[in-house]
C-alpha positions as a LaTeX table, in Angstrom:
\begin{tabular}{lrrr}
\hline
Residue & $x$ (\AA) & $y$ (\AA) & $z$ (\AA) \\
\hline
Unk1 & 86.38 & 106.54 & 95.99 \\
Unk2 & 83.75 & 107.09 & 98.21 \\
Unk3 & 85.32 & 108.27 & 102.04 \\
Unk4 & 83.13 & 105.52 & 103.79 \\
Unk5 & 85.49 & 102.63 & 102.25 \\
Unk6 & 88.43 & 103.71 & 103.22 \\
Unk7 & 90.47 & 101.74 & 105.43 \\
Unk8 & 91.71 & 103.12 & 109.11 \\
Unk9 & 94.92 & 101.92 & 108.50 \\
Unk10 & 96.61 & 100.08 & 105.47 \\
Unk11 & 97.30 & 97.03 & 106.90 \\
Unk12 & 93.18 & 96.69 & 106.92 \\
Unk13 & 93.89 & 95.72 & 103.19 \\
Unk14 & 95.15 & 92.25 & 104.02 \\
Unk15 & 91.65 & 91.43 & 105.91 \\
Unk16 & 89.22 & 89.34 & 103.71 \\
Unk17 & 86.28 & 90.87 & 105.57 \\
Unk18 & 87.09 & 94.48 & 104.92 \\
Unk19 & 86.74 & 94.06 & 101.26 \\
Unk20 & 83.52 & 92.22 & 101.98 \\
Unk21 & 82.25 & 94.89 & 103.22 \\
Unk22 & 83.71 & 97.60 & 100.32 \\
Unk23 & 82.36 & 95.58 & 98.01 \\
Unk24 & 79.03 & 95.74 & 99.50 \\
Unk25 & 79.04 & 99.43 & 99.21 \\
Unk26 & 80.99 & 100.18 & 96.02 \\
Unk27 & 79.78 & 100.12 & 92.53 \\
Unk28 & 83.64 & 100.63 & 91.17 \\
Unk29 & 87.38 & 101.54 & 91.54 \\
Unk30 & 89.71 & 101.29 & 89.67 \\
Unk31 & 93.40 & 100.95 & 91.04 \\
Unk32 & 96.61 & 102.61 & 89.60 \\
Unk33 & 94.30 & 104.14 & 86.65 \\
Unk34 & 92.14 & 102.81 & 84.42 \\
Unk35 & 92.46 & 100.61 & 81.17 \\
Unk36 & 93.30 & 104.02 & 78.86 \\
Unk37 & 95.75 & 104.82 & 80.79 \\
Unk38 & 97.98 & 102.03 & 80.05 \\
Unk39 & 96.33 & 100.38 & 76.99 \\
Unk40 & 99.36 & 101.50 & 74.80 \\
Unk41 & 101.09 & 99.02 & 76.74 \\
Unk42 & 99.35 & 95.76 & 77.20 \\
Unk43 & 96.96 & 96.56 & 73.52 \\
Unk44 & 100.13 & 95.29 & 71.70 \\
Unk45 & 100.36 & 91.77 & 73.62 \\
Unk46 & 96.70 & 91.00 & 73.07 \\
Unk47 & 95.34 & 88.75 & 70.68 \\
Unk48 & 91.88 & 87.19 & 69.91 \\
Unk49 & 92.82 & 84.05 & 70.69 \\
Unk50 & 94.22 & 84.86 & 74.39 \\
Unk51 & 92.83 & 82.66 & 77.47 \\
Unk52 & 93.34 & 85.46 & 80.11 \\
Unk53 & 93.44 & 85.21 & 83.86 \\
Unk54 & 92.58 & 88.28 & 86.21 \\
Unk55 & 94.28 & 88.10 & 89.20 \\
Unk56 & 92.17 & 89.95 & 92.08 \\
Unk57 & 90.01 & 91.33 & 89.70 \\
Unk58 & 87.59 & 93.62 & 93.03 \\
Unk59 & 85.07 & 95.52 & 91.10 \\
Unk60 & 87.90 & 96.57 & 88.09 \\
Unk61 & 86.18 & 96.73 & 84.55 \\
Unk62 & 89.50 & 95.53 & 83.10 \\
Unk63 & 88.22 & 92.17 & 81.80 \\
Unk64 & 85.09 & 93.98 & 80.10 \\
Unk65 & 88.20 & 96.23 & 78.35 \\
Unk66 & 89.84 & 93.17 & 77.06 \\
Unk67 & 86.61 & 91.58 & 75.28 \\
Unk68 & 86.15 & 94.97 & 73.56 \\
Unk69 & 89.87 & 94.88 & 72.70 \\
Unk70 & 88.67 & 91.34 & 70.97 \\
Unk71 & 90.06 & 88.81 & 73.48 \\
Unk72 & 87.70 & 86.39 & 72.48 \\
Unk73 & 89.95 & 82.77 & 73.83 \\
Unk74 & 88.27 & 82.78 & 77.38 \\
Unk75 & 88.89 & 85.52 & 80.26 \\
Unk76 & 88.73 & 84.76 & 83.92 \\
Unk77 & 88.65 & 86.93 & 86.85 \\
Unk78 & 89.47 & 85.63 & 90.70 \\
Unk79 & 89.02 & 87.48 & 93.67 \\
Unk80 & 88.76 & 86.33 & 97.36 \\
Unk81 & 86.15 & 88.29 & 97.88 \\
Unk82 & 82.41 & 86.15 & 96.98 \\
Unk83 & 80.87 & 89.37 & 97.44 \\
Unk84 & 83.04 & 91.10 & 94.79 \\
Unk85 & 82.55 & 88.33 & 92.46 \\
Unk86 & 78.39 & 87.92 & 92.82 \\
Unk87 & 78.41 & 91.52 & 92.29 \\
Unk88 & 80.11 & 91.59 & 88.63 \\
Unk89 & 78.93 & 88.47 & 88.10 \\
Unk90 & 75.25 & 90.24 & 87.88 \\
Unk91 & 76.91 & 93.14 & 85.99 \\
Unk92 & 77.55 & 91.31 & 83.75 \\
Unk93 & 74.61 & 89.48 & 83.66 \\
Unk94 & 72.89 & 92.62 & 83.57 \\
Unk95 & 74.61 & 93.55 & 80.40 \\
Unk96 & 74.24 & 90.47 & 78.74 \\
Unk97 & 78.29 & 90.28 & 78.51 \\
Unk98 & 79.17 & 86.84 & 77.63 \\
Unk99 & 82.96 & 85.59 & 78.02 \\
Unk100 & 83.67 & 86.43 & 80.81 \\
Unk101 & 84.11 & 83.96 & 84.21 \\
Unk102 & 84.27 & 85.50 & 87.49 \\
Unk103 & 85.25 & 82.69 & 90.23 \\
Unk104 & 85.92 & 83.15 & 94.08 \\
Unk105 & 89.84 & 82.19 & 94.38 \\
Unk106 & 92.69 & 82.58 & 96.46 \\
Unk107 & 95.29 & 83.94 & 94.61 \\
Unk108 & 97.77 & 82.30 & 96.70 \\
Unk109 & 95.96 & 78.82 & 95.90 \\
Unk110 & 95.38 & 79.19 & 92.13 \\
Unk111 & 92.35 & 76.12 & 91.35 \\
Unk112 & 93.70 & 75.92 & 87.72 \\
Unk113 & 95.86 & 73.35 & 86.03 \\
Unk114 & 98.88 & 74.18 & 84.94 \\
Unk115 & 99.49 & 75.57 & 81.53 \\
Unk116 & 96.31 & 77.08 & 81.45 \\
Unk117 & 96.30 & 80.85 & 80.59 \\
Unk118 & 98.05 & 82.56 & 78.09 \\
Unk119 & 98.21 & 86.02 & 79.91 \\
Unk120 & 97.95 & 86.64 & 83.64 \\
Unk121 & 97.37 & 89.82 & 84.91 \\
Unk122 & 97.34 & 91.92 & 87.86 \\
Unk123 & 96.91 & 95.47 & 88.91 \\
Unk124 & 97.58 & 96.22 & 92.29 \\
Unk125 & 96.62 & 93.04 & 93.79 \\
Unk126 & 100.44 & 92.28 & 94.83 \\
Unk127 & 100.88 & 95.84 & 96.24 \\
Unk128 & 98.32 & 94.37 & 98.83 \\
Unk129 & 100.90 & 91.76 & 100.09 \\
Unk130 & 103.26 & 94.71 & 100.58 \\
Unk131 & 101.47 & 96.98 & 102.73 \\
Unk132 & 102.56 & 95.52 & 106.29 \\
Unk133 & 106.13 & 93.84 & 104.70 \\
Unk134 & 108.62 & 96.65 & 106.94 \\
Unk135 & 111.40 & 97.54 & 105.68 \\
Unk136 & 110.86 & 97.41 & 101.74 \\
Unk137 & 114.76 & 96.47 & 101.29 \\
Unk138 & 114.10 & 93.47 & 103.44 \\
Unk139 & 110.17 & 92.36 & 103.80 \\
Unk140 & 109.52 & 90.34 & 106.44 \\
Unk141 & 108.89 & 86.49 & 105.75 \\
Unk142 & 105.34 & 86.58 & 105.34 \\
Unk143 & 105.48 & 88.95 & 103.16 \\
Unk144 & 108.09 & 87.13 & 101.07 \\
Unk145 & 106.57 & 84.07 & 101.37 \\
Unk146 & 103.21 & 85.24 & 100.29 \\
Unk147 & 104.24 & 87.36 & 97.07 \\
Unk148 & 106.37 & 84.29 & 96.27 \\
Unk149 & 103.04 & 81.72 & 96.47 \\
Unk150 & 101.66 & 84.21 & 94.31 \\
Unk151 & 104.38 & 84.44 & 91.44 \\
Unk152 & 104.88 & 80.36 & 91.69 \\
Unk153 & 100.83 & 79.93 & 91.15 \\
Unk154 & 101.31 & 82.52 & 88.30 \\
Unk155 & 104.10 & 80.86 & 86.84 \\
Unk156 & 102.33 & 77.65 & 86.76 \\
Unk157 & 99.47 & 78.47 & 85.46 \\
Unk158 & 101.26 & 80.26 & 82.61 \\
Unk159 & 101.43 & 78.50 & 79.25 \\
Unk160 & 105.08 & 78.17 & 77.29 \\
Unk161 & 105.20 & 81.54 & 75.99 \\
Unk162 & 102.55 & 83.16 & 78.15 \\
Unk163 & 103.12 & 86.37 & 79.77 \\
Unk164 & 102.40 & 87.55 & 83.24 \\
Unk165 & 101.37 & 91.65 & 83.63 \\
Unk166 & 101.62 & 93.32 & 86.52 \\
Unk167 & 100.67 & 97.04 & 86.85 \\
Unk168 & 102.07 & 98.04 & 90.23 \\
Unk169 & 103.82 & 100.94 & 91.62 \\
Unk170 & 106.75 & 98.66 & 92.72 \\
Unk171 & 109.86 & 99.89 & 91.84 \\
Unk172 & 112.56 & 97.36 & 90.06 \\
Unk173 & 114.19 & 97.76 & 93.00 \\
Unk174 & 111.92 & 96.18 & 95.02 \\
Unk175 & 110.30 & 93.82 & 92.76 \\
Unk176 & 113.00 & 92.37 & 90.69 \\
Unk177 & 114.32 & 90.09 & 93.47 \\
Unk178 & 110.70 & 88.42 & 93.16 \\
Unk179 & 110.64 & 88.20 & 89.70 \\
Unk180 & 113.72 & 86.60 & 88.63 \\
Unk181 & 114.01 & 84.39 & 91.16 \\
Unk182 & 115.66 & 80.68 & 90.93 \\
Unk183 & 113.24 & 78.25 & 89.37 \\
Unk184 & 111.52 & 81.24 & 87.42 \\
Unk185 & 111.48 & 80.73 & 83.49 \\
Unk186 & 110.46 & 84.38 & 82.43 \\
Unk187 & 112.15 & 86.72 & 81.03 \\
Unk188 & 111.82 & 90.55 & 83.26 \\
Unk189 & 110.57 & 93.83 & 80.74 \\
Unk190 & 109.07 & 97.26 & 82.19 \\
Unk191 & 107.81 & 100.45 & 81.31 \\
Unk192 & 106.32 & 103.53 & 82.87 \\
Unk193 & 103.32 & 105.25 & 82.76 \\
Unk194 & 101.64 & 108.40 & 84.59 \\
Unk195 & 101.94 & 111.81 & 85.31 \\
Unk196 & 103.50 & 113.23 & 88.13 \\
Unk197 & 104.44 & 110.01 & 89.33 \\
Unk198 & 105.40 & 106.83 & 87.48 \\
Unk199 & 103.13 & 103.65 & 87.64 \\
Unk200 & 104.89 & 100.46 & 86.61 \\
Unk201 & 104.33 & 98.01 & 83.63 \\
Unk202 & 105.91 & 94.88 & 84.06 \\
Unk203 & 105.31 & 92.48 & 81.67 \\
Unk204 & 106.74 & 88.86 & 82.16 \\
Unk205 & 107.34 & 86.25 & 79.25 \\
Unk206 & 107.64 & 82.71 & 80.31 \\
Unk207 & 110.41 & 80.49 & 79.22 \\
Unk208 & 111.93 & 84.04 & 77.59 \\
Unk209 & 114.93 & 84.67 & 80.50 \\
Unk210 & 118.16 & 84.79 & 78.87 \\
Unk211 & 121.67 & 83.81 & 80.41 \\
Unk212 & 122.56 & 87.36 & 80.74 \\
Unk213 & 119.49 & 88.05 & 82.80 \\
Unk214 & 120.38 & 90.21 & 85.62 \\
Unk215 & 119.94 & 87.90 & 88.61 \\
Unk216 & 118.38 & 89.65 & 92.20 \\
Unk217 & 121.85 & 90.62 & 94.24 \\
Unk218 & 123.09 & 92.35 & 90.78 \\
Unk219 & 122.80 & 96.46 & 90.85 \\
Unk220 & 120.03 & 97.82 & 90.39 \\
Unk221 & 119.36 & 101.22 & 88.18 \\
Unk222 & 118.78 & 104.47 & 90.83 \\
Unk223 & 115.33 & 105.34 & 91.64 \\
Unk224 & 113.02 & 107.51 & 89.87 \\
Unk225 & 112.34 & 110.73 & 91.49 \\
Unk226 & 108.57 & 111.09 & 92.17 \\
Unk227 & 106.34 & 113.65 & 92.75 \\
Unk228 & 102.54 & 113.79 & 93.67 \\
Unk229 & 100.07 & 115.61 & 91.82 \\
Unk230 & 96.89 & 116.45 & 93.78 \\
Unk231 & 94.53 & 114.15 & 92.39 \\
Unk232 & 97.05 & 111.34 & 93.05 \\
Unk233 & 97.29 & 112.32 & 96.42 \\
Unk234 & 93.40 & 111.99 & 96.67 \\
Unk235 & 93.15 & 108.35 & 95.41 \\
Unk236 & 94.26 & 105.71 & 97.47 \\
Unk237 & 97.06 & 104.82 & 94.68 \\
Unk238 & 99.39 & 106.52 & 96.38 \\
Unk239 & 98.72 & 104.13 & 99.84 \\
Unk240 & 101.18 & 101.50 & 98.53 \\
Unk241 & 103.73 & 103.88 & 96.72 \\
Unk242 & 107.12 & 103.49 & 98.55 \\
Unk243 & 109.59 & 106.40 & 97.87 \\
Unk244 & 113.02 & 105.11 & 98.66 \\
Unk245 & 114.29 & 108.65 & 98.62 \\
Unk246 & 112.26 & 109.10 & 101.78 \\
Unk247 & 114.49 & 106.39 & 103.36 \\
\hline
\end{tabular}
């Protein structure tokens, strides 16, 4: 990441017109590594019949990944950001990828009916909504309110059976009071991935949650220990990584 798009101050993340203006300047980035890095993990829920939703895609390559992987059902990528979009929109365009449907969308407001994807995915696009929240124990309302907007759209938009992805540093501490909330029909799976510190794999299966499915006041499992390895500390990854033992 080039020095001239980073933000001042974190909470710049949550204004629309400072990724405007990264956009304008930056070819690509890829947040909490790159498709390799956790293709292990999402390779075996794929399928070539998949309609897949992007959530936030910025200027990823994730949704080019998932047409080589065969996803050949439909894939659409959102972002807020019209800049973002026109600008892999004429990537694409200038690699003659077809299947691929990049819209400008609030991913707060999903524009799509419900039932319509059969994977959702996101990779560090709900981290945003996180970086002014306080105290990570107890975010404040609008921070709450926002990341639930986000998981109802989701949830909607999910097909019976679909599965929702999110690769996110947020621990299961922290996230797991989202996830299974009331009125939520999926089923709550994760796995780790990284070196030197972990990145999360959630992955989300709708109409899947069992009786016996830990609900958000249960105890939770202690936190990982987690150490920074230099070129982790030079990305901006490590921006929305909260460390609990710090607390």
């Amino acid at each position: 990441m080039a020095d001239d798009v980073a933000p001042c101050t974190a909470s710049a993340y949550l204004d629309p017109s400072y990724w405007d203006e990264r956009f304008g300047k930056e070819e690509h980035y890829e947040w909490f590594k790159d498709f390799s890095h956790f293709r292990h993990l999402l390779v075996p829920l794929l399928s070539p019949s998949l309609s897949v939703l992007e959530v936030g895609c910025g200027n990823s390559r994730l949704g080019e990944e998932l047409l080589r992987e065969g996803v050949a059902g439909g894939i659409t990528c959102i972002d807020l950001s019209p800049v973002a979009v026109q600008r892999m929109r004429d990537r694409l365009a200038e690699q003659g990828t077809s299947g691929v449907d990049v819209v400008v969308a609030d991913m707060l407001d999903l524009p799509f009916e419900s039932e319509s994807f059969d994977l959702v995915i996101e990779k560090g696009t709900m981290d945003v909504l996180f970086v002014d929240s306080g105290d990570p124990w107890n975010p404040n309302p609008t921070t709450v309110d926002n990341v639930m907007k986000m998981l109802e759209g989701i949830h909607k938009v999910l097909k019976p059976g679909g599965i929702f992805v999110s690769v996110t540093f947020g621990q299961p501490h922290f996230r797991r009071r989202f996830f299974e909330a009331p009125g939520f029909t999926w089923s709550v799976k994760w796995s780790t991935f990284g070196d030197g510190f972990h990145y999360f794999f959630y992955s989300l299966q709708k109409g899947k949650r069992s009786a016996e499915s830990h609900g958000p006041q249960d105890a939770l499992p202690a936190a990982p220990s987690i150490n920074m390895f230099h070129e982790e500390l030079e990305s901006e990854d490590y921006i929305f990584l909260t460390n609990v033992d710090e607390l």
